Amino acid sequence: MSQYIGSTINELPSPAVLIEQEVLHRNIDEMAAHANRLGVALRPHWKTSKTNEVAKLQLAAGAIGHTVATAEEALALAGAGHPDIFWAYPPVGPHRVQTAIEVAKRTRLIVGPDSIESLRPLATSAAAAGIEIDVRLEIDTGVRRTGVHPDQAVQVALEMSALAGVRFEGVFMHEGHVQGVGADPELRQRTGEAAARLLVETAEAIRAAGVEVESVSVGSTAGVRSAPLIRGVTEARPGTYVYGDENQVSIGTVAPEDAAMTVLSRVISVERAQPVLIDAGIKAMSSDGSMHGDGRIGTVVSASGGIVSMGHEEHGFLHGSEGLSVGDVIRIRPNHACGLSNMHSRVFLVHNEVVVAEWPVLGRH
Ligand SMILES: Cc1ncc(COP(=O)(O)O)c(C=O)c1O
């Protein structure tokens, strides 16, 4: 048990990640209710929290399983006994192949390739191991990252469905470009709906070619109010919603009061009046970019205000704050919750500024 349970946040070592208990529970329940209202399954992306405790809370609220991005995350969730894992990433390279086989022997696993080349080695190994692994084909509906072009999807699905060792289970997309369009809610709505329509049409074309498509899965926090509304979508995979972050707040997809995650930091020097120097640099805040477009690495949400405009490894440069002295404690909202979790080995769950739990962050690189 953590030595910090019952301590006030001012007694914690800094920098430290704090998660507001009430907000976390509200976010989990609200998203489960949203998915339920829309009639889609909820499979949250676990990269945001990487804690067993959040994974359990999400399942208890009705999630059908989780999404992961890395081998370490898949192993951590399977090791903790979680039942249903979608590894939404091409299973490329011997370590990923080996990990997928290992995980699939313990729990239900779905993998997410976008080409036959990225699937063939895993299919061969799975067939040799006498198992069958579920496969979802990633479709690029506009994010321009991984994902097969919709025009080529039928051909790739036909080839995948003919492989031994795997079972073609469905299609998915990550509509990250919905976040990319920024703060205009109507444009976000149109972008998310158009992406989901393209995904559903692609699923229908694959079905028309004789391949069964069970799941049509969409996934993002910025797109969760648009993409899953399209008829034919069966599953949503938001991740960031669970903690929220400044990038979501800045475009209006998470309300400030629904952002559960902050970094606790201390003022270490006021030798120059501005900027004030704090103990949260890029190793505490991550160097994920800001959607404010001003290069900040964090936004102070405690009384002094200000933005962390720049970071060295263990030094943050705080501009625009007021009234701070050496030793003062501040709280900073990170640009990107998922990047931040991966920087830290633990998070502190807090209620009324008192620590109620310390959770290890699992499955880091
Ligand atoms: C494949 C996939 N699914 C779901 C998500 C969740 O998106 P968000 O963190 O915006 O909720 C991501 C995020 O990068 C992703 O890459």
Short mmCIF file of N, CA, C and O and ligand atoms in Angstrom, two decimals, residues 45 47-48 67 88 138 145 172-174 179 219-222 237-241 248 336 338, ligand 1:
data_model
loop_
_atom_site.label_atom_id
_atom_site.label_comp_id
_atom_site.label_asym_id
_atom_site.label_seq_id
_atom_site.Cartn_x
_atom_site.Cartn_y
_atom_site.Cartn_z
N HIS A 45 -9.62 2.99 -25.59
CA HIS A 45 -8.18 2.82 -25.81
C HIS A 45 -7.48 2.97 -24.46
O HIS A 45 -7.62 3.99 -23.78
N LYS A 47 -4.27 3.17 -23.82
CA LYS A 47 -3.01 3.91 -23.78
C LYS A 47 -3.11 5.19 -22.96
O LYS A 47 -2.10 5.74 -22.55
N THR A 48 -4.33 5.67 -22.74
CA THR A 48 -4.48 6.92 -21.99
C THR A 48 -4.14 6.73 -20.52
O THR A 48 -3.45 7.57 -19.93
N THR A 67 -8.69 -1.40 -26.10
CA THR A 67 -7.83 -1.24 -27.27
C THR A 67 -6.43 -0.92 -26.75
O THR A 67 -6.30 -0.22 -25.74
N ALA A 88 -4.72 -2.47 -31.88
CA ALA A 88 -5.01 -1.72 -33.10
C ALA A 88 -3.72 -1.20 -33.73
O ALA A 88 -3.47 0.01 -33.78
N GLU A 138 -7.46 -2.14 -41.02
CA GLU A 138 -7.56 -0.68 -40.81
C GLU A 138 -7.78 0.02 -42.15
O GLU A 138 -7.06 -0.21 -43.13
N ARG A 145 -2.59 8.16 -41.86
CA ARG A 145 -1.55 7.52 -41.04
C ARG A 145 -1.48 6.10 -41.58
O ARG A 145 -1.29 5.93 -42.78
N PHE A 172 -11.71 -1.17 -39.08
CA PHE A 172 -11.65 -0.07 -38.10
C PHE A 172 -10.96 1.14 -38.70
O PHE A 172 -10.26 1.04 -39.72
N MET A 173 -11.17 2.25 -38.03
CA MET A 173 -10.46 3.49 -38.40
C MET A 173 -10.13 4.24 -37.12
O MET A 173 -10.76 4.06 -36.08
N HIS A 174 -9.13 5.10 -37.20
CA HIS A 174 -8.90 6.11 -36.17
C HIS A 174 -9.12 7.46 -36.84
O HIS A 174 -8.33 7.87 -37.70
N GLN A 179 -10.08 15.62 -34.66
CA GLN A 179 -9.40 16.52 -33.72
C GLN A 179 -8.63 17.58 -34.50
O GLN A 179 -8.60 18.76 -34.14
N GLY A 219 -12.80 5.22 -33.66
CA GLY A 219 -12.13 5.50 -32.39
C GLY A 219 -11.43 6.82 -32.29
O GLY A 219 -10.42 7.04 -32.96
N SER A 220 -11.97 7.69 -31.43
CA SER A 220 -11.28 8.91 -31.00
C SER A 220 -12.19 9.65 -30.03
O SER A 220 -13.41 9.45 -30.04
N THR A 221 -11.60 10.51 -29.23
CA THR A 221 -12.40 11.32 -28.31
C THR A 221 -13.08 12.47 -29.05
O THR A 221 -14.27 12.73 -28.86
N ALA A 222 -12.33 13.12 -29.95
CA ALA A 222 -12.91 14.26 -30.68
C ALA A 222 -14.04 13.80 -31.59
O ALA A 222 -14.96 14.57 -31.88
N ARG A 237 -14.03 3.54 -29.78
CA ARG A 237 -12.81 3.30 -29.00
C ARG A 237 -12.16 4.61 -28.53
O ARG A 237 -10.98 4.82 -28.77
N PRO A 238 -12.89 5.48 -27.85
CA PRO A 238 -12.23 6.70 -27.37
C PRO A 238 -11.22 6.34 -26.27
O PRO A 238 -11.40 5.35 -25.56
N GLY A 239 -10.17 7.12 -26.18
CA GLY A 239 -9.16 6.88 -25.14
C GLY A 239 -9.01 8.07 -24.21
O GLY A 239 -9.21 7.99 -22.99
N THR A 240 -8.70 9.22 -24.81
CA THR A 240 -8.35 10.42 -24.03
C THR A 240 -9.47 10.89 -23.11
O THR A 240 -9.21 11.50 -22.06
N TYR A 241 -10.73 10.60 -23.48
CA TYR A 241 -11.88 11.07 -22.68
C TYR A 241 -11.72 10.76 -21.19
O TYR A 241 -12.23 11.47 -20.35
N GLN A 248 -7.79 18.70 -25.85
CA GLN A 248 -9.24 18.48 -26.01
C GLN A 248 -10.00 19.69 -25.48
O GLN A 248 -10.98 20.14 -26.10
N HIS A 336 -1.40 16.61 -23.69
CA HIS A 336 -1.88 15.32 -24.20
C HIS A 336 -1.78 14.27 -23.11
O HIS A 336 -0.68 13.89 -22.70
N CYS A 338 -2.34 11.00 -23.01
CA CYS A 338 -1.78 9.67 -23.29
C CYS A 338 -0.25 9.72 -23.29
O CYS A 338 0.40 8.84 -22.75
C1 LIG B 1 -6.22 3.29 -33.26
C2 LIG B 1 -6.71 4.27 -32.25
N1 LIG B 1 -7.91 4.09 -31.70
C3 LIG B 1 -8.41 4.94 -30.77
C4 LIG B 1 -7.68 6.03 -30.35
C5 LIG B 1 -8.25 6.92 -29.28
O1 LIG B 1 -8.27 8.27 -29.63
P1 LIG B 1 -8.33 9.42 -28.54
O2 LIG B 1 -7.11 9.31 -27.73
O3 LIG B 1 -8.47 10.66 -29.32
O4 LIG B 1 -9.54 9.17 -27.72
C6 LIG B 1 -6.41 6.26 -30.91
C7 LIG B 1 -5.60 7.40 -30.51
O5 LIG B 1 -4.55 7.70 -31.01
C8 LIG B 1 -5.91 5.35 -31.87
O6 LIG B 1 -4.70 5.51 -32.42
#
